[in-house]
Coordinates of C-alpha atoms in Angstrom, one line a residue:
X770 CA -13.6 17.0 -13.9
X771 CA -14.0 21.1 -13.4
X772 CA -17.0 22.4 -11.2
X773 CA -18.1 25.6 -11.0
X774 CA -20.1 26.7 -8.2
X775 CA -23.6 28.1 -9.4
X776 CA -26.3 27.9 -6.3
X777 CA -28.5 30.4 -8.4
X778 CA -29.3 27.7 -10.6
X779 CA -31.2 25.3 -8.1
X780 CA -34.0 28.0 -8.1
X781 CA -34.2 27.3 -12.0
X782 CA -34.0 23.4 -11.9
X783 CA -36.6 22.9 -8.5
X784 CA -39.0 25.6 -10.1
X785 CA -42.5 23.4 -10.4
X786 CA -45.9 24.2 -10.5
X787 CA -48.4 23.3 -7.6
X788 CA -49.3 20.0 -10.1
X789 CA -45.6 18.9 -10.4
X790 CA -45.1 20.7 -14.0
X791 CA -42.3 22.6 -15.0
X792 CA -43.1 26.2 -14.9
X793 CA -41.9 28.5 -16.9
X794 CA -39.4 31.0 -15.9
X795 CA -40.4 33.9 -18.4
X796 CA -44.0 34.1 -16.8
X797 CA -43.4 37.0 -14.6
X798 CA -46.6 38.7 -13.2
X799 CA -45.1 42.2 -12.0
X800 CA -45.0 41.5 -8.5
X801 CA -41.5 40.6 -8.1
X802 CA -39.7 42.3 -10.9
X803 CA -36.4 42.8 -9.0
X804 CA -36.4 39.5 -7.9
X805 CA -36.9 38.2 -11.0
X806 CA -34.7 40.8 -12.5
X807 CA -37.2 42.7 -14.8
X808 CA -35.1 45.7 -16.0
X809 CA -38.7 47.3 -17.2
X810 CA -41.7 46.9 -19.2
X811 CA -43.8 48.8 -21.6
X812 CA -47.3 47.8 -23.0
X813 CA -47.6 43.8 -23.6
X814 CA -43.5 43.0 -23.3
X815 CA -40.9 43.4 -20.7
X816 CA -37.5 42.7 -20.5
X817 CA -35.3 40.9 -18.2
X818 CA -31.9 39.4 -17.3
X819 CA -30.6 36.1 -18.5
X820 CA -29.1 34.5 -15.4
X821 CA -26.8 32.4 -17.2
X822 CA -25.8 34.9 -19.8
X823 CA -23.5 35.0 -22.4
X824 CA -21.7 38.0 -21.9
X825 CA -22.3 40.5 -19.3
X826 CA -25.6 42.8 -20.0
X827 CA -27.2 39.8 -21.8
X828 CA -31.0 40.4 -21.2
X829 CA -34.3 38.9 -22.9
X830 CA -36.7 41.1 -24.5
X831 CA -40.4 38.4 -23.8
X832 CA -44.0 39.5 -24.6
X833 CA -46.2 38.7 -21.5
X834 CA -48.5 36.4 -22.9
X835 CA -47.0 32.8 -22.7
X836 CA -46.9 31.8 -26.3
X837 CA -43.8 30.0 -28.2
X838 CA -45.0 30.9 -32.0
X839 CA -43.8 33.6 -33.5
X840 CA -47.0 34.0 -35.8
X841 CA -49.3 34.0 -32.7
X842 CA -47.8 37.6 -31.6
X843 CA -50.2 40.5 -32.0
X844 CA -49.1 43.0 -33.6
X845 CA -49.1 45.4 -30.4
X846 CA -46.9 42.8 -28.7
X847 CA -44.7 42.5 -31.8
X848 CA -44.2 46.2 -31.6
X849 CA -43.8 46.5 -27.8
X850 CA -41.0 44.2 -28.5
X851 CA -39.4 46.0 -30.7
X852 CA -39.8 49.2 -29.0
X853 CA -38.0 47.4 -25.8
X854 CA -35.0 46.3 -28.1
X855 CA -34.5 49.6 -29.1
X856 CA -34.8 51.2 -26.4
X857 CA -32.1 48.4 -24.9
X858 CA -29.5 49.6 -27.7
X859 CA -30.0 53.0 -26.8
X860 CA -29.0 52.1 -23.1
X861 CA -26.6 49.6 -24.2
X862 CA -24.4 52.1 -26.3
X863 CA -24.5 54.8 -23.2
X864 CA -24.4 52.8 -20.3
X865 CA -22.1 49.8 -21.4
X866 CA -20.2 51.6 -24.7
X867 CA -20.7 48.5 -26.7
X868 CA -18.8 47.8 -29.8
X869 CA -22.0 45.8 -31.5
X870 CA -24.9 43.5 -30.3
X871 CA -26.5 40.6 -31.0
X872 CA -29.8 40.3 -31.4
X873 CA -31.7 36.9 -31.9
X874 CA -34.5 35.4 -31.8
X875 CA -34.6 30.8 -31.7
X876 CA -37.6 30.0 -33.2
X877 CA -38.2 25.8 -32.5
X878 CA -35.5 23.4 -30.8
X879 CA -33.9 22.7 -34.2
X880 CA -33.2 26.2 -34.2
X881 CA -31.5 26.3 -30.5
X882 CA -34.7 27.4 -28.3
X883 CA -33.9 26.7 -24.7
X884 CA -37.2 26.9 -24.1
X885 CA -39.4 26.7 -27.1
X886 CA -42.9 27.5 -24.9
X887 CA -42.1 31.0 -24.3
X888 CA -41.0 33.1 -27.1
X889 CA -38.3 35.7 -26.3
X890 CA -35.9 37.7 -28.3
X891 CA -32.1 37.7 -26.6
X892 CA -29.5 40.9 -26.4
X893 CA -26.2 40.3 -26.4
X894 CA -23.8 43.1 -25.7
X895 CA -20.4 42.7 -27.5
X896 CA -17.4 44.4 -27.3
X897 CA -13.9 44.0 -28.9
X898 CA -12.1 41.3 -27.6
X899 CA -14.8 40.1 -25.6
X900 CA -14.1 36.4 -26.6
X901 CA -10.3 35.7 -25.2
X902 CA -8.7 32.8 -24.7
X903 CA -10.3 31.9 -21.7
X904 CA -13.2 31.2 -23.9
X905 CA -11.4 29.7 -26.6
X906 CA -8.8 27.1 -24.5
X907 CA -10.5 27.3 -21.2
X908 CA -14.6 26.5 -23.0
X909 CA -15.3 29.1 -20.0
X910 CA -16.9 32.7 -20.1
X911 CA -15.9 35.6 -17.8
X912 CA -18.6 37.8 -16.8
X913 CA -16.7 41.0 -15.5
X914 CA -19.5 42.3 -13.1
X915 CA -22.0 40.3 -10.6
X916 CA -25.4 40.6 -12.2
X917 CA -26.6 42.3 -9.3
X918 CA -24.6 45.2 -10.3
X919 CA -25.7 45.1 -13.9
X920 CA -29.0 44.8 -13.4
X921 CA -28.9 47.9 -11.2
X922 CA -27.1 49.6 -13.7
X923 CA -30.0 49.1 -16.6
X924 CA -32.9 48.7 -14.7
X925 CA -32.1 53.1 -14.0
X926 CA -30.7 54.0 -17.2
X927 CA -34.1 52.2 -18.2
X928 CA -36.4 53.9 -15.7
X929 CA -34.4 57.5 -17.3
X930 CA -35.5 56.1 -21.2
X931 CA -39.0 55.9 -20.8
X932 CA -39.8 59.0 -18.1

């Protein structure tokens, strides 16, 4: 059996509320944006890191109000969302040269929502070759740069975007 050692994810699994419910990780209030790794914000939405990304740079663009249906988004938050995934392929394409992106959102379980309370649209950077064997033969992704670094890297060319 392989192992992989992740003690980041113990925060994710023990995080309950004061009544014993789950709470949800996308509820982030502002106060602890770099701990939470919130690369920025702009009106009703924010953007932050995935800590179990896909490929390196992969970040979550969420509205701040907890909702998981697409058709309860205002229109101001639909727009602020947008704004932030543009404004995240501008960055990605300077900071990270990227050969393409994906950009999704899952709507429902059925659809392959991790968690289907909390709406959020994901960004993927891709790149050429990004997906090797290691993936293929190995079923195991190499992220090239500890998130630490990344984040550091976005959260300024992000802070540079919007001033």
């Amino acid at each position: 059996m392989d192992r992989i050692w992740a003690p980041w994810r113990m925060e994710y699994v023990s995080s309950t509320t004061a009544k014993g419910e789950k709470k949800c990780f996308l509820c982030v209030d502002g106060s602890d944006d770099d701990k939470c790794l919130v690369v920025g914000r702009k009106g009703s939405a924010f953007v932050i890191m995935n800590r179990f990304p896909y490929s390196n740079g992969h970040v979550m663009v969420v509205p701040t109000r907890h909702t998981g249906l697409l058709e309860e988004l205002t229109d101001d938050e639909l727009f602020d969302m947008m704004a932030l995934v543009k404004i995240m392929t501008l960055i990605f394409k300077e900071e990270f040269n990227v050969d393409g992106l994906n950009v999704g959102i899952n709507v429902g379980r059925a659809a392959g929502a991790g968690l289907e309370d909390h709406i959020h649209i994901h960004m993927v950077p891709r790149w050429f070759g990004d997906a090797n064997f290691v993936a293929v033969i190995g079923e195991t992704r190499v992220i090239s740069e500890h998130i630490d670094e990344t984040y550091r890297k976005l959260k300024n060319k992000f802070i540079e975007k919007i001033l």
